[in-house]
Coordinates of C-alpha atoms in Angstrom, one line a residue:
M122 CA 72.7 75.4 57.5
T123 CA 70.9 75.4 60.8
E124 CA 71.6 77.8 63.7
A125 CA 72.8 74.7 65.7
Q126 CA 75.2 73.8 62.9
R127 CA 76.5 77.3 62.7
H128 CA 77.1 77.5 66.4
K129 CA 78.9 74.1 66.3
E130 CA 81.3 75.3 63.5
K131 CA 82.0 78.5 65.3
M132 CA 82.9 76.7 68.5
Q133 CA 85.1 74.2 66.6
A134 CA 86.9 77.1 65.1
Q135 CA 87.4 78.7 68.5
Q136 CA 88.5 75.4 70.0
A137 CA 91.1 75.0 67.2
E138 CA 92.5 78.5 67.7
H139 CA 92.7 78.1 71.4
R140 CA 94.5 74.7 71.1
K141 CA 96.9 76.3 68.6
R142 CA 97.7 79.1 71.0
V143 CA 98.2 76.6 73.9
Q144 CA 100.6 74.5 71.9
A145 CA 102.6 77.5 70.9
A146 CA 102.8 78.8 74.5
S147 CA 105.9 77.8 76.6
A148 CA 105.9 76.8 80.3
T149 CA 107.5 79.4 82.5
E150 CA 110.5 78.6 84.7
R151 CA 110.0 81.6 86.9
G152 CA 107.3 83.2 89.0
L153 CA 105.1 85.8 87.4
V154 CA 104.5 89.5 88.4
L155 CA 100.8 90.5 88.5
V156 CA 99.5 94.0 89.1
Y157 CA 95.8 94.6 90.2
T158 CA 95.1 98.3 89.9
G159 CA 92.4 100.8 89.1
E160 CA 89.9 103.0 90.9
G161 CA 87.3 100.2 91.2
K162 CA 86.8 97.8 94.2
G163 CA 88.2 94.3 94.1
K164 CA 92.0 94.6 93.8
S165 CA 92.9 93.1 97.1
S166 CA 89.9 90.7 97.0
S167 CA 91.3 89.4 93.6
A168 CA 94.7 88.8 95.2
F169 CA 93.1 87.0 98.1
G170 CA 91.4 84.7 95.6
V171 CA 94.7 83.9 94.1
I172 CA 96.0 83.1 97.6
A173 CA 93.2 80.6 98.1
R174 CA 94.0 79.0 94.8
A175 CA 97.8 78.7 95.7
L176 CA 96.9 77.3 99.2
G177 CA 94.6 74.7 97.5
W178 CA 97.7 73.5 95.6
G179 CA 99.7 73.2 98.8
Q180 CA 101.9 76.2 97.9
R181 CA 103.6 78.5 100.4
V182 CA 102.3 82.1 100.5
G183 CA 103.4 85.3 102.0
V184 CA 101.5 88.6 102.4
V185 CA 102.8 92.0 103.3
Q186 CA 100.1 94.7 103.7
F187 CA 101.2 98.3 103.2
I188 CA 98.9 101.2 104.3
K189 CA 96.1 99.0 105.7
G190 CA 96.1 98.8 109.5
A191 CA 95.6 95.9 111.8
W192 CA 91.8 96.0 112.0
K193 CA 89.9 92.9 112.0
T194 CA 88.9 91.5 108.5
G195 CA 87.3 88.3 107.3
E196 CA 90.2 87.5 105.1
R197 CA 92.7 87.7 107.8
Q198 CA 90.6 85.5 110.1
F199 CA 90.1 83.0 107.3
F200 CA 93.7 82.7 106.2
A201 CA 94.9 82.4 109.8
K202 CA 93.6 78.8 109.5
F203 CA 96.7 78.0 107.4
P204 CA 99.6 78.8 109.6
D205 CA 101.8 76.2 108.1
Q206 CA 101.4 77.6 104.5
L207 CA 100.9 81.3 104.9
D208 CA 103.0 84.1 106.5
W209 CA 101.0 87.3 107.0
H210 CA 102.5 90.7 107.9
T211 CA 100.2 93.7 108.3
M212 CA 102.6 96.6 108.5
G213 CA 100.5 99.6 107.7
E214 CA 98.9 101.9 110.2
G215 CA 95.8 102.8 108.3
F216 CA 94.8 105.4 105.9
T217 CA 97.3 108.2 105.4
W218 CA 94.6 110.8 106.1
D219 CA 94.4 109.2 109.6
T220 CA 98.2 109.3 110.4
Q221 CA 98.7 112.7 108.8
D222 CA 102.4 112.2 109.4
L223 CA 104.7 112.0 106.2
D224 CA 107.8 110.9 108.0
R225 CA 106.0 108.2 110.0
D226 CA 104.1 106.9 106.9
T227 CA 107.3 106.8 104.9
A228 CA 109.2 105.0 107.6
T229 CA 106.3 102.5 107.9
A230 CA 106.3 101.8 104.2
Q231 CA 110.0 101.4 104.2
S232 CA 109.9 98.9 106.9
A233 CA 107.2 97.0 105.1
F234 CA 109.2 96.9 102.0
A235 CA 112.4 95.7 103.8
Q236 CA 110.1 92.8 105.0
A237 CA 108.9 92.2 101.6
R238 CA 112.4 92.3 100.0
A239 CA 113.7 89.7 102.4
M240 CA 110.7 87.5 101.6
L241 CA 111.2 88.0 97.8
K242 CA 114.8 86.9 98.0
S243 CA 114.3 84.0 100.5
G244 CA 113.1 81.3 98.0
D245 CA 110.6 80.2 100.6
Y246 CA 107.4 81.4 98.8
D247 CA 105.5 80.3 95.7
L248 CA 103.3 83.5 95.9
L249 CA 103.9 86.8 97.7
V250 CA 101.2 89.4 97.9
L251 CA 102.2 93.1 98.4
D252 CA 98.9 94.5 99.2
E253 CA 98.4 98.2 98.6
I254 CA 102.1 98.7 97.7
N255 CA 100.9 100.9 94.8
I256 CA 99.5 103.4 97.2
A257 CA 102.8 103.6 99.0
L258 CA 104.4 104.2 95.6
R259 CA 101.8 106.9 94.6
C260 CA 102.5 108.7 97.9
D261 CA 106.3 108.5 97.3
F262 CA 106.9 106.6 100.4
L263 CA 108.8 104.1 98.2
A264 CA 110.9 104.6 95.1
E265 CA 109.6 102.9 92.0
D266 CA 113.2 101.8 91.0
D267 CA 113.8 100.3 94.4
V268 CA 110.6 98.1 94.1
I269 CA 111.5 97.0 90.6
Q270 CA 115.0 96.0 91.8
G271 CA 113.4 94.1 94.6
L272 CA 111.2 92.3 92.1
Q273 CA 114.1 91.5 89.8
A274 CA 116.1 90.1 92.7
R275 CA 113.3 87.7 93.8
A276 CA 113.8 84.0 93.9
A277 CA 113.0 82.3 90.7
R278 CA 110.0 80.3 92.0
T279 CA 108.3 83.3 93.6
S280 CA 105.2 84.9 91.9
V281 CA 104.2 88.4 93.1
I282 CA 101.0 90.3 93.1
L283 CA 101.1 94.1 93.7
T284 CA 97.7 95.8 94.5
G285 CA 96.5 99.2 94.8
R286 CA 95.2 102.0 92.6
D287 CA 97.5 104.2 90.4
A288 CA 100.1 101.7 89.7
K289 CA 103.3 103.2 88.3
A290 CA 104.0 103.0 84.7
G291 CA 107.3 101.2 85.2
I292 CA 105.8 98.6 87.5
C293 CA 103.1 97.9 84.8
D294 CA 105.8 97.7 82.1
Y295 CA 107.8 95.1 84.2
A296 CA 104.7 93.1 85.2
D297 CA 103.6 89.9 83.2
L298 CA 99.9 90.7 83.9
V299 CA 98.2 94.0 84.6
S300 CA 94.4 94.1 85.4
E301 CA 92.5 97.3 85.9
M302 CA 89.4 97.5 88.1
R303 CA 87.0 100.1 86.7
A304 CA 84.5 101.9 89.0
I305 CA 81.0 101.9 87.7
K306 CA 78.9 102.0 90.9
H307 CA 79.8 101.8 94.6
P308 CA 77.4 101.6 97.6
F309 CA 79.5 104.1 99.6
D310 CA 78.6 106.8 97.0
A311 CA 75.0 106.2 98.0
G312 CA 75.9 106.6 101.6
I313 CA 76.1 102.9 102.6
K314 CA 78.8 102.0 105.0
A315 CA 81.2 99.1 104.5
V316 CA 79.6 95.7 105.0
R317 CA 81.2 92.8 107.0
G318 CA 81.8 89.9 104.8
I319 CA 81.7 92.1 101.6
D320 CA 84.1 94.8 102.2
F321 CA 86.2 93.6 105.1

């Protein structure tokens, strides 16, 4: 048997196995919960990519940003071009080491989650991104049980993405998908500042 024939047989077997799994899978009647976590860069960026995909299908999207302040970013400027499809709420005040105020940070996160909870229940959204909510949970600004209850009470059509490092175990257990970004190398470690169009 030639190398080309072996390759063809291998691909045919993979194709048959994939088709079998697709046929056995069922279509979901509810939105999914996705978690993007880990110490590596790319968690929010991945969520923004899914937003672009949803907008491409004409879906309605909401974003609630925890922690991150209202600084100017490329994604915010780009997504502002879709006002009829996307509601964006930046409700953080920046890094917690900048505010240095536990009560204020807690109140800010609680306010952001109240906004998120209302959007989750509304039935108006196909996709809702809770950007950096895992950080608010890690810092105990929010209770894990409250967030899970909010996810459970969401409208059936609404999928949710939760981003941020150190996702809580209960959140990961509840989610349909959990992806972890692993840090291998980062330009900041070499003294390179954040780059417009790459980092923000």
